[in-house]
Structures are given as C-alpha cells and as structure tokens.
CSV table of C-alpha atoms in Angstrom, one decimal:
chain,number,residue,atom,x,y,z
A,11,UNK,CA,0.1,-0.1,0.0
A,12,UNK,CA,1.1,3.4,-0.7
A,13,UNK,CA,0.9,4.1,3.2
A,14,UNK,CA,3.4,1.6,3.6
A,15,UNK,CA,6.1,3.4,1.3
A,16,UNK,CA,5.1,7.1,1.9
A,17,UNK,CA,5.6,8.6,5.2
A,18,UNK,CA,2.4,9.4,6.6
A,19,UNK,CA,3.8,13.3,7.5
A,20,UNK,CA,4.5,13.6,3.5
A,21,UNK,CA,1.1,12.1,2.7
A,22,UNK,CA,-0.5,14.4,5.4
A,23,UNK,CA,1.4,17.2,3.8
A,24,UNK,CA,0.7,16.6,-0.2
A,25,UNK,CA,-2.4,14.7,-0.2
A,26,UNK,CA,-5.0,17.5,1.0
A,27,UNK,CA,-3.3,19.4,-2.2
A,28,UNK,CA,-3.8,16.8,-4.7
A,29,UNK,CA,-7.6,16.2,-3.4
A,30,UNK,CA,-8.2,20.0,-3.7
A,31,UNK,CA,-7.7,20.1,-7.6
A,32,UNK,CA,-9.0,16.9,-8.1
A,33,UNK,CA,-12.3,17.4,-6.4
A,34,UNK,CA,-12.4,20.9,-7.6
A,35,UNK,CA,-11.8,19.5,-11.0
A,36,UNK,CA,-15.0,17.1,-10.6
A,37,UNK,CA,-17.2,20.2,-10.1
A,38,UNK,CA,-15.8,21.9,-13.1
A,39,UNK,CA,-16.3,18.8,-15.2
A,40,UNK,CA,-20.0,18.7,-13.5
A,41,UNK,CA,-20.8,22.2,-14.4
A,42,UNK,CA,-19.8,21.4,-18.0
A,43,UNK,CA,-22.2,18.6,-18.1
A,44,UNK,CA,-25.0,20.1,-16.3
A,45,UNK,CA,-25.0,23.5,-17.2
A,46,UNK,CA,-27.1,26.2,-14.9
A,47,UNK,CA,-29.3,23.5,-13.7
A,48,UNK,CA,-28.3,23.2,-10.0
A,49,UNK,CA,-26.2,26.6,-10.2
A,50,UNK,CA,-27.0,28.9,-7.3
A,51,UNK,CA,-25.6,31.7,-9.9
A,52,UNK,CA,-25.6,31.6,-13.6
A,53,UNK,CA,-22.3,31.1,-15.8
A,54,UNK,CA,-23.5,34.6,-16.9
A,55,UNK,CA,-23.6,35.9,-13.2
A,56,UNK,CA,-20.2,34.5,-12.5
A,57,UNK,CA,-18.4,36.0,-15.5
A,58,UNK,CA,-20.0,39.7,-14.7
A,59,UNK,CA,-19.9,39.6,-11.1
A,60,UNK,CA,-16.4,38.4,-10.3
A,61,UNK,CA,-13.7,40.8,-10.6
A,62,UNK,CA,-10.6,38.8,-10.8
A,63,UNK,CA,-9.5,36.3,-13.8
A,64,UNK,CA,-9.5,32.6,-13.0
A,65,UNK,CA,-5.6,32.5,-14.0
A,66,UNK,CA,-5.0,34.8,-11.0
A,67,UNK,CA,-6.9,32.5,-8.6
A,68,UNK,CA,-4.9,29.3,-9.4
A,69,UNK,CA,-2.2,31.2,-8.8
A,70,UNK,CA,-3.2,32.8,-5.5
A,71,UNK,CA,-4.2,29.2,-4.3
A,72,UNK,CA,-1.0,27.8,-5.4
A,73,UNK,CA,0.6,30.4,-3.2
A,74,UNK,CA,-1.4,29.5,-0.1
A,75,UNK,CA,-0.9,25.7,-0.6
A,76,UNK,CA,2.7,26.3,-0.7
A,77,UNK,CA,2.5,28.1,2.9
A,78,UNK,CA,0.2,25.5,4.2
A,79,UNK,CA,2.7,22.6,3.3
A,80,UNK,CA,5.6,24.6,5.1
A,81,UNK,CA,3.4,24.9,8.2
A,82,UNK,CA,2.3,21.2,7.9
A,83,UNK,CA,5.8,20.1,8.0
A,84,UNK,CA,6.8,22.3,11.0
A,85,UNK,CA,3.7,20.9,13.0
A,86,UNK,CA,4.7,17.1,12.3
A,87,UNK,CA,8.5,17.8,13.1
A,88,UNK,CA,7.1,19.3,16.6
A,89,UNK,CA,5.1,16.5,17.3
A,90,UNK,CA,7.7,13.9,16.3
A,91,UNK,CA,10.9,15.9,17.4
A,92,UNK,CA,11.5,13.8,20.6
A,93,UNK,CA,11.5,10.6,18.9
A,94,UNK,CA,13.2,11.9,15.5
A,95,UNK,CA,11.7,14.2,12.6
A,96,UNK,CA,9.5,12.3,10.5
A,97,UNK,CA,9.2,8.9,11.9
A,98,UNK,CA,5.8,6.8,10.5
A,99,UNK,CA,3.4,6.4,13.3
A,100,UNK,CA,2.7,2.8,13.7
A,101,UNK,CA,0.6,2.5,16.8
A,102,UNK,CA,-3.4,2.1,15.9
A,103,UNK,CA,-5.7,4.5,17.7
A,104,UNK,CA,-9.0,3.3,18.9
A,105,UNK,CA,-12.3,4.3,16.9
A,106,UNK,CA,-13.8,6.3,19.8
A,107,UNK,CA,-10.3,7.9,20.2
A,108,UNK,CA,-10.2,9.0,16.6
A,109,UNK,CA,-14.0,10.1,16.8
A,110,UNK,CA,-12.7,12.4,19.6
A,111,UNK,CA,-9.8,13.8,18.1
A,112,UNK,CA,-11.9,14.5,14.8
A,113,UNK,CA,-14.7,16.3,16.8
A,114,UNK,CA,-12.3,18.4,18.8
A,115,UNK,CA,-10.3,19.1,15.7
A,116,UNK,CA,-13.4,20.4,14.2
A,117,UNK,CA,-14.5,22.6,17.1
A,118,UNK,CA,-11.0,24.0,17.0
A,119,UNK,CA,-11.3,24.8,13.5
A,120,UNK,CA,-14.5,26.4,13.2
A,121,UNK,CA,-13.8,28.7,16.6
A,122,UNK,CA,-10.5,30.2,15.7
A,123,UNK,CA,-12.0,30.4,11.9
A,124,UNK,CA,-15.3,32.1,13.0
A,125,UNK,CA,-13.7,35.0,15.3
A,126,UNK,CA,-10.8,35.7,13.1
A,127,UNK,CA,-12.9,35.8,9.8
A,128,UNK,CA,-15.3,37.9,11.7
A,129,UNK,CA,-12.8,40.2,12.8
A,130,UNK,CA,-11.5,40.3,9.2
A,131,UNK,CA,-15.0,42.0,8.3
A,132,UNK,CA,-15.3,44.3,11.2
A,133,UNK,CA,-11.9,45.7,11.0
A,134,UNK,CA,-11.9,48.2,8.1
A,135,UNK,CA,-8.4,48.2,7.5
A,136,UNK,CA,-8.4,44.2,7.3
A,137,UNK,CA,-10.8,43.9,5.2
A,138,UNK,CA,-10.0,46.6,2.7
A,139,UNK,CA,-6.6,45.3,2.6
A,140,UNK,CA,-6.4,41.5,2.9
A,141,UNK,CA,-9.9,39.8,3.3
A,142,UNK,CA,-11.1,41.6,0.5
A,143,UNK,CA,-9.2,39.4,-1.9
A,144,UNK,CA,-11.5,36.5,-1.0
A,145,UNK,CA,-14.3,38.5,-1.9
A,146,UNK,CA,-13.7,39.2,-5.1
A,147,UNK,CA,-15.6,36.0,-5.9
A,148,UNK,CA,-18.9,37.4,-5.3
A,149,UNK,CA,-20.2,33.9,-7.1
A,150,UNK,CA,-17.8,31.0,-5.5
A,151,UNK,CA,-16.6,27.9,-7.4
A,152,UNK,CA,-14.9,25.3,-6.5
A,153,UNK,CA,-11.4,25.9,-6.9
A,154,UNK,CA,-11.6,29.3,-5.9
A,155,UNK,CA,-12.0,28.0,-2.2
A,156,UNK,CA,-8.4,29.0,-0.9
A,157,UNK,CA,-8.1,32.0,-2.9
A,158,UNK,CA,-7.0,34.6,-0.4
A,159,UNK,CA,-4.3,37.1,0.7
A,160,UNK,CA,-1.2,35.0,1.9
A,161,UNK,CA,-1.1,36.7,5.2
A,162,UNK,CA,-4.9,35.4,5.7
A,163,UNK,CA,-4.2,32.3,4.4
A,164,UNK,CA,-1.1,32.1,6.5
A,165,UNK,CA,-2.8,33.5,9.8
A,166,UNK,CA,-6.4,32.2,9.4
A,167,UNK,CA,-6.6,29.0,7.3
A,168,UNK,CA,-3.1,27.5,8.0
A,169,UNK,CA,-2.9,28.6,11.6
A,170,UNK,CA,-6.3,27.2,12.3
A,171,UNK,CA,-5.5,24.0,10.9
A,172,UNK,CA,-2.3,23.8,12.7
A,173,UNK,CA,-4.0,24.4,16.2
A,174,UNK,CA,-7.0,21.9,15.4
A,175,UNK,CA,-3.8,19.6,14.6
A,176,UNK,CA,-2.2,20.0,17.8
A,177,UNK,CA,-4.8,20.7,20.4
A,178,UNK,CA,-6.8,17.5,19.2
A,179,UNK,CA,-3.4,15.1,19.8
A,180,UNK,CA,-4.4,13.6,16.4
A,181,UNK,CA,-1.3,11.1,14.9
A,182,UNK,CA,0.1,12.1,11.3
A,183,UNK,CA,-1.6,9.0,10.2
A,184,UNK,CA,-5.1,10.5,11.5
A,185,UNK,CA,-4.3,14.0,10.4
A,186,UNK,CA,-4.4,12.8,6.6
A,187,UNK,CA,-8.1,12.0,6.8
A,188,UNK,CA,-8.9,15.3,8.8
A,189,UNK,CA,-6.9,17.4,6.3
A,190,UNK,CA,-8.2,15.7,3.2
A,191,UNK,CA,-11.8,16.0,4.9
A,192,UNK,CA,-11.6,19.5,5.7
A,193,UNK,CA,-10.3,20.3,2.1
A,194,UNK,CA,-13.2,18.6,0.3
A,195,UNK,CA,-15.7,20.2,2.8
A,196,UNK,CA,-14.1,24.0,2.0
A,197,UNK,CA,-14.2,23.3,-1.7
A,198,UNK,CA,-17.7,21.8,-1.8
A,199,UNK,CA,-19.0,25.2,0.2
A,200,UNK,CA,-17.5,27.4,-2.4
A,201,UNK,CA,-18.6,25.3,-5.5
A,202,UNK,CA,-21.5,27.3,-6.1
A,203,UNK,CA,-23.5,24.2,-6.9
A,204,UNK,CA,-26.4,22.4,-5.0
A,205,UNK,CA,-26.5,18.9,-6.2
A,206,UNK,CA,-29.4,16.6,-5.2
A,207,UNK,CA,-28.3,14.1,-2.5
A,208,UNK,CA,-24.9,15.9,-1.6
A,209,UNK,CA,-24.0,14.3,1.4
A,210,UNK,CA,-22.7,17.5,3.2
A,211,UNK,CA,-26.0,19.1,2.5
A,212,UNK,CA,-27.6,16.7,4.2
A,213,UNK,CA,-25.1,16.5,7.4
A,214,UNK,CA,-24.3,19.8,7.8
A,215,UNK,CA,-26.1,23.2,8.1
A,216,UNK,CA,-23.0,25.1,7.1
A,217,UNK,CA,-22.9,24.4,3.2
A,218,UNK,CA,-22.5,25.6,-0.3
A,219,UNK,CA,-25.7,27.8,0.2
A,220,UNK,CA,-25.0,28.7,3.5
A,221,UNK,CA,-21.8,30.3,2.7
A,222,UNK,CA,-23.1,31.7,-0.8
A,223,UNK,CA,-25.0,33.9,1.6
A,224,UNK,CA,-22.1,35.4,3.1
A,225,UNK,CA,-20.5,36.3,-0.2
A,226,UNK,CA,-23.2,38.4,-1.4
A,227,UNK,CA,-23.7,42.0,-0.6
A,228,UNK,CA,-26.6,41.8,1.6
A,229,UNK,CA,-24.9,38.9,3.6
A,230,UNK,CA,-21.6,40.1,4.2
A,231,UNK,CA,-21.9,40.4,7.9
A,232,UNK,CA,-23.7,37.4,8.3
A,233,UNK,CA,-22.8,33.4,8.3
A,234,UNK,CA,-19.0,34.1,9.1
A,235,UNK,CA,-18.7,30.3,10.2
A,236,UNK,CA,-16.9,27.7,8.4
A,237,UNK,CA,-16.0,25.2,7.3
A,238,UNK,CA,-18.3,22.7,9.8
A,239,UNK,CA,-20.7,24.2,11.9
A,240,UNK,CA,-23.0,27.1,12.3
A,241,UNK,CA,-23.2,27.2,16.1
A,242,UNK,CA,-21.2,30.4,16.6
A,243,UNK,CA,-23.3,32.3,13.8
A,244,UNK,CA,-26.6,31.3,16.0
A,245,UNK,CA,-25.0,32.0,19.4
A,246,UNK,CA,-23.5,35.4,18.7
A,247,UNK,CA,-26.8,36.4,16.4
A,248,UNK,CA,-24.7,36.5,12.8
A,249,UNK,CA,-27.0,33.8,11.3
A,250,UNK,CA,-29.0,34.8,8.4
A,251,UNK,CA,-31.7,32.2,7.4
A,252,UNK,CA,-32.3,31.4,3.8
A,253,UNK,CA,-33.9,29.5,1.8
A,254,UNK,CA,-33.0,27.5,-1.9
A,255,UNK,CA,-35.7,28.1,-4.5
A,256,UNK,CA,-35.9,27.5,-8.3
A,257,UNK,CA,-35.0,30.2,-10.9
A,258,UNK,CA,-37.9,30.9,-13.2
A,259,UNK,CA,-35.4,31.0,-16.2
A,260,UNK,CA,-33.5,27.8,-14.7
A,261,UNK,CA,-31.0,26.9,-11.8
A,262,UNK,CA,-31.3,28.0,-8.3
A,263,UNK,CA,-30.9,31.0,-6.2
A,264,UNK,CA,-30.6,31.4,-2.5
A,265,UNK,CA,-32.9,34.0,-0.8
A,266,UNK,CA,-32.7,35.5,2.7
A,267,UNK,CA,-35.4,34.0,4.5
A,268,UNK,CA,-37.5,35.2,7.8
A,269,UNK,CA,-36.7,38.4,9.9
A,270,UNK,CA,-33.1,38.9,10.9
A,271,UNK,CA,-31.8,42.3,12.7
A,272,UNK,CA,-28.9,44.2,10.5
A,273,UNK,CA,-25.6,44.2,12.5
C-alpha cells in the first residue's frame, strides 16, 4: 500500500493539495455537463460579478498551498521532535479516540476561523487590505475556495488547521484523513452547486448555500462560520436564515428567509 512506502507526514502534507484540485476539477466537469441546472448563480453572473481572472485565482491558491505545506511540515516536526523528525506513527488509535480527536479538531477549527473571519470583516483595514481579496469572488466556484491574501491564508486558514491538529492530539496518520476531509468540505462550500443528494448538505447546515449568502453584498456581515458548524453564528447573532428556490429561467437561487436584525 502507498501508506507503507510514503511517510504519513508526507501524505498529510501533499494529499490534501492533490484532493483539492481533483475534487474541484470534478465540479468543473459537472458544471460543463449540467450547465445552470443546479447552480446557485448562472455562468453569466459568475463572469459578470467576479472581478478577478481565474488564472490569478489559481496562482493565489498555489501560493496558499505552498504556505500550508510548510506549516504542516513544521507541525509534524514539532510532534515528532522527541523521537526524531518524520517517524511514521505505527500505533493504532481506537475508533472512539479517533472520533474524539476529529470532533475536537473540528470545534477548534471552527472556533478560530469564526472569530478571525469575523474580525477580518469588522476591522475596515483588515477587510480592505487583506480579506477583500477572497470576496473578489462574489460568485464562488470550487477551485477558488482557497483564494485568499497570503497573510490571511497563513494566519487564518493555515494557523487554525495547525492548532486543530496540535490541540486534538491526533497522529500524523489521523491527520491525513482530517485534512483531506476538511479540504473536500471547503471546496464543496465554495462550489456554487447544490447537487441533489449531496451528503455534506444532508449532514451539515454549513454548506454551499449557507456560505453563498456570506459572499453576497446583503450577507457580508452574516454566516461567518466555516467550515463545519453554524453554532457561533447562531450564538452570537450573525446567522442569516435562507431558502433555496428554483429560478424561473432555470437553475437555483439562495434568498434570505425570515426576519433578521441588521448588525
């Protein structure tokens, strides 16, 4: 097996990057096959509203993935430093312990990202000079999930992921699955496509439509939570309810639903 020849630390570093491009590529292919049928925004809206070329987005994502790889290598080294760097973890964790580690990592990731993400919006300087880069994609698409300013990529996304790994106490092998899962979830949240039967939409309230609200001008101060739960938005009054409806001209549309207090 590949895991027997490639150290877990290496797989934990490179596999999420590979999965990011493969999974987002699947959505690009799906988009070509079904057109606007399951899109939250039409292709015409995407071309009209987004203010950054896709070539620039790809370059920005690659820069962030390079930074993530450097931080991942550092974290693995820190964990293994007493036993020698890059030693493959051979012990098997119990299923209960793995579930505990995953849940704790998810909570840490969500907590750090919520407060830092919200801060990026409320601080005018941080939003203008850093976070606004991500919001150049008013109509999100799959491979733009990690399109951020390099400083945001380093101090928000990468830092929260590293902290989740260290706090949860998961092994390098467990982290392969966690980071790959988090990567798939992040891509799915930005894909802009509500495909029937999508397991992420069934399990998580924080999904493609939920995050699409945040990328629209009317939802810019709402739905900060990412990538798993919505608890912080609901607890702190930044949750915007919504409904997904069919467009008369085809495709889908997310609309604010119910009464909410502007903040």
